[in-house]
XYZ file of N, CA and C in Angstrom:
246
model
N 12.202 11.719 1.534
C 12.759 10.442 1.857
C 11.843 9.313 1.448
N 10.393 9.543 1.369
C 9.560 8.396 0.966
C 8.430 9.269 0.791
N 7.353 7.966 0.258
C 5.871 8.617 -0.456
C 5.089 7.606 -0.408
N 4.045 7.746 -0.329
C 2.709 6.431 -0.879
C 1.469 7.551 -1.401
N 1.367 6.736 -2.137
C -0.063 7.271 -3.374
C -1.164 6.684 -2.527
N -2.309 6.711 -2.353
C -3.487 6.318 -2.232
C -4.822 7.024 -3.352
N -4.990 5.783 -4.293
C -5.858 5.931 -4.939
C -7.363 5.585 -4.639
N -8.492 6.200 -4.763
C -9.685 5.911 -4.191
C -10.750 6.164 -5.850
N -11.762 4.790 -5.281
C -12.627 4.216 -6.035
C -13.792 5.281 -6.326
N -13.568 6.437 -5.867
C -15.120 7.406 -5.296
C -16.340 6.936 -4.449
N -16.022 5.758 -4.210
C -16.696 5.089 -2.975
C -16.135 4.770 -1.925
N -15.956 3.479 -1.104
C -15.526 3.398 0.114
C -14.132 2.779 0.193
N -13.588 1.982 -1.513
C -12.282 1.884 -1.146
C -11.667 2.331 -1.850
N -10.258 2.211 -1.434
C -9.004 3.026 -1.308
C -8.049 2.205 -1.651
N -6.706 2.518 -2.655
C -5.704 1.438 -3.168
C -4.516 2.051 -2.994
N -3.616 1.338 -1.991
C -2.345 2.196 -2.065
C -1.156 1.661 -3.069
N -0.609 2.359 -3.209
C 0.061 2.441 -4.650
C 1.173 2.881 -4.878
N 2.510 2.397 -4.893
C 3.466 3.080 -5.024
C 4.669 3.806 -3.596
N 4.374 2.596 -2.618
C 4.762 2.810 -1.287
C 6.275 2.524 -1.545
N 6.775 3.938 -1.569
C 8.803 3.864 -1.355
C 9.580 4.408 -0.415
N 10.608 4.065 0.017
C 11.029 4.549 0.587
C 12.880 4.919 -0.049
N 13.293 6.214 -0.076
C 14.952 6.603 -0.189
C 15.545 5.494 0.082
N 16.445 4.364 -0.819
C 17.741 3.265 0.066
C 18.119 4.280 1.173
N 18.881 5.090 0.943
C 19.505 5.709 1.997
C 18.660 5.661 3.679
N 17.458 5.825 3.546
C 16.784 5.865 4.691
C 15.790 4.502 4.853
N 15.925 3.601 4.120
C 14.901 2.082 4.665
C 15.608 1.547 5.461
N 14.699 0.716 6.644
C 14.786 -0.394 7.711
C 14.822 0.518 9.008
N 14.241 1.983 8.923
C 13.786 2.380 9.987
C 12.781 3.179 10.321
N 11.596 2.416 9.490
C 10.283 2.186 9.977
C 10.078 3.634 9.452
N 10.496 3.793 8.039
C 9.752 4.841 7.811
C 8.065 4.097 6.789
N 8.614 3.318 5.971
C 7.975 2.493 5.189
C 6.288 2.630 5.829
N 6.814 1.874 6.883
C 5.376 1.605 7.992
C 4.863 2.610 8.888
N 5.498 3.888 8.637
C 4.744 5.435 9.035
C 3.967 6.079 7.979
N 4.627 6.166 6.976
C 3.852 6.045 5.619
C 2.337 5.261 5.517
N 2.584 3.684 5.492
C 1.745 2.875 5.447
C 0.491 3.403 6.748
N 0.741 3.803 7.926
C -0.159 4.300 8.694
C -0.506 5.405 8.473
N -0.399 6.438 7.949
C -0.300 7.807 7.584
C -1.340 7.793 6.293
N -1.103 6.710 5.667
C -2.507 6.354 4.664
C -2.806 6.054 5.113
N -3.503 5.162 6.063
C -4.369 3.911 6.737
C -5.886 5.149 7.270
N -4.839 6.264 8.274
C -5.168 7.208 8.821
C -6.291 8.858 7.899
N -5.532 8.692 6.582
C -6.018 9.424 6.054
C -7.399 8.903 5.485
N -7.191 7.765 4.816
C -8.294 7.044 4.253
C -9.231 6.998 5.209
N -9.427 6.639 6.329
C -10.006 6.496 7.121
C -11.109 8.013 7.588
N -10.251 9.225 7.875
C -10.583 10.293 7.893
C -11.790 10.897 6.876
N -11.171 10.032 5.905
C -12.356 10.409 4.421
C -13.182 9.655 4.112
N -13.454 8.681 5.524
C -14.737 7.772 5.447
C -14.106 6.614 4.413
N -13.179 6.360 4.039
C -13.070 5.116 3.243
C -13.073 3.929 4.174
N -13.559 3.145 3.657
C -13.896 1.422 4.924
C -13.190 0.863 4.817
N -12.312 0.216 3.189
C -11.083 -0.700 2.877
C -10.313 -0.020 2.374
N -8.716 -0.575 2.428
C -7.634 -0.304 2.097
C -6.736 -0.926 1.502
N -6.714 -1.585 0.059
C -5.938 -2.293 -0.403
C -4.465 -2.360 -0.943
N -4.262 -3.371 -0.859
C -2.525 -2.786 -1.180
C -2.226 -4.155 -2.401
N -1.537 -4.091 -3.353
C -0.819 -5.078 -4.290
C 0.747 -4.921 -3.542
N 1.137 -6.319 -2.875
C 3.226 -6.129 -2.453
C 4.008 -7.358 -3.080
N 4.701 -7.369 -3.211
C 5.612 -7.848 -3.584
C 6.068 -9.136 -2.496
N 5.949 -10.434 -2.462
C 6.217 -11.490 -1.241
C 7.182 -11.099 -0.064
N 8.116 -11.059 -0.233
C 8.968 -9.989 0.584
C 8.966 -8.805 1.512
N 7.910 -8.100 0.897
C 7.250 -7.223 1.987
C 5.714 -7.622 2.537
N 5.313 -8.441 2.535
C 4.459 -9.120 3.582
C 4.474 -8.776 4.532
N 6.165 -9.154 5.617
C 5.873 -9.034 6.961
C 5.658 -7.510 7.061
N 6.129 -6.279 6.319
C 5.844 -4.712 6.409
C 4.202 -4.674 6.736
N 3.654 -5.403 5.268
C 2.401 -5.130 5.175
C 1.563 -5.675 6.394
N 2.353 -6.823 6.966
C 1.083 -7.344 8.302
C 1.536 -6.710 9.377
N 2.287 -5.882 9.602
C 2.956 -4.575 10.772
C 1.709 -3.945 10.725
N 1.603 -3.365 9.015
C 0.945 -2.057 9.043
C -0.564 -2.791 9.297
N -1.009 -3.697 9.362
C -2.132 -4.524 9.647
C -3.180 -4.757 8.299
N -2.467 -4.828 7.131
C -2.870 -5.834 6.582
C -3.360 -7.212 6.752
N -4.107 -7.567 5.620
C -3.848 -9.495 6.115
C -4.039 -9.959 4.520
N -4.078 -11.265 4.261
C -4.314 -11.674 2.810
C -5.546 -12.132 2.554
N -6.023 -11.608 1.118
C -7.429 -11.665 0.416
C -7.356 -12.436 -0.577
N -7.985 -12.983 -1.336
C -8.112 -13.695 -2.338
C -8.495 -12.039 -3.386
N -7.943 -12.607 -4.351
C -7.864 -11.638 -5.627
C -7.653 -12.135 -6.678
N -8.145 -11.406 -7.853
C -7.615 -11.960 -9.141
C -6.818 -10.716 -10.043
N -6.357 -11.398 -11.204
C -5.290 -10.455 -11.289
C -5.498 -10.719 -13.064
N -5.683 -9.704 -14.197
C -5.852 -10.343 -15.507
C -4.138 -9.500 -15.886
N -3.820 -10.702 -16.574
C -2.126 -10.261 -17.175
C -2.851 -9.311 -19.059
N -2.526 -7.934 -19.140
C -3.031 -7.666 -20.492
C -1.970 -7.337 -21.513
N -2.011 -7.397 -23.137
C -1.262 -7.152 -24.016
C 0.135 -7.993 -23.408
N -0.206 -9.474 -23.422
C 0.906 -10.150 -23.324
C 1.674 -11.023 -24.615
N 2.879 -10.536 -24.588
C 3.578 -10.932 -25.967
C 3.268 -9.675 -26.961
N 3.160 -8.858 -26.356
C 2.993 -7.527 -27.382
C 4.348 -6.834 -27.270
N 4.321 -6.427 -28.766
C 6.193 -5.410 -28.257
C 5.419 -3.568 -27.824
């Protein structure tokens, strides 16, 4: 019904990646069992941070799962390339 990737730096942080959930089964909090279910694992494996890239829209998910917002930068690459 759903999945999240958590990718890790080989140091202390951790990037989650790819957090979905089945249409058939969103808006009942599976999203944000997931999102804790990494939070939980990372944690287990000694990772300290947990970053996430979302989409504006899922914000309020991400500050459930207790996120908050960071300053970041972001480089756009091979733009205007076919």
């Amino acid at each position: 019904m759903g999945f999240v990737n958590v990718a890790w730096d080989g140091g202390i942080h951790g990037f989650v990646l790819d957090t979905t959930v089945h249409p058939d089964y969103r808006r009942r909090g599976f999203a944000l069992a997931l999102l804790n279910e990494a939070a939980r694992a990372a944690s287990d494996h000694k990772l300290e941070w947990l970053h996430a890239d979302f989409v504006p829209e899922l914000e309020p998910l991400y500050r459930r799962a207790g996120y908050r917002p960071t300053n970041a930068g972001l480089l756009e690459l091979n733009v205007g390339t076919a």
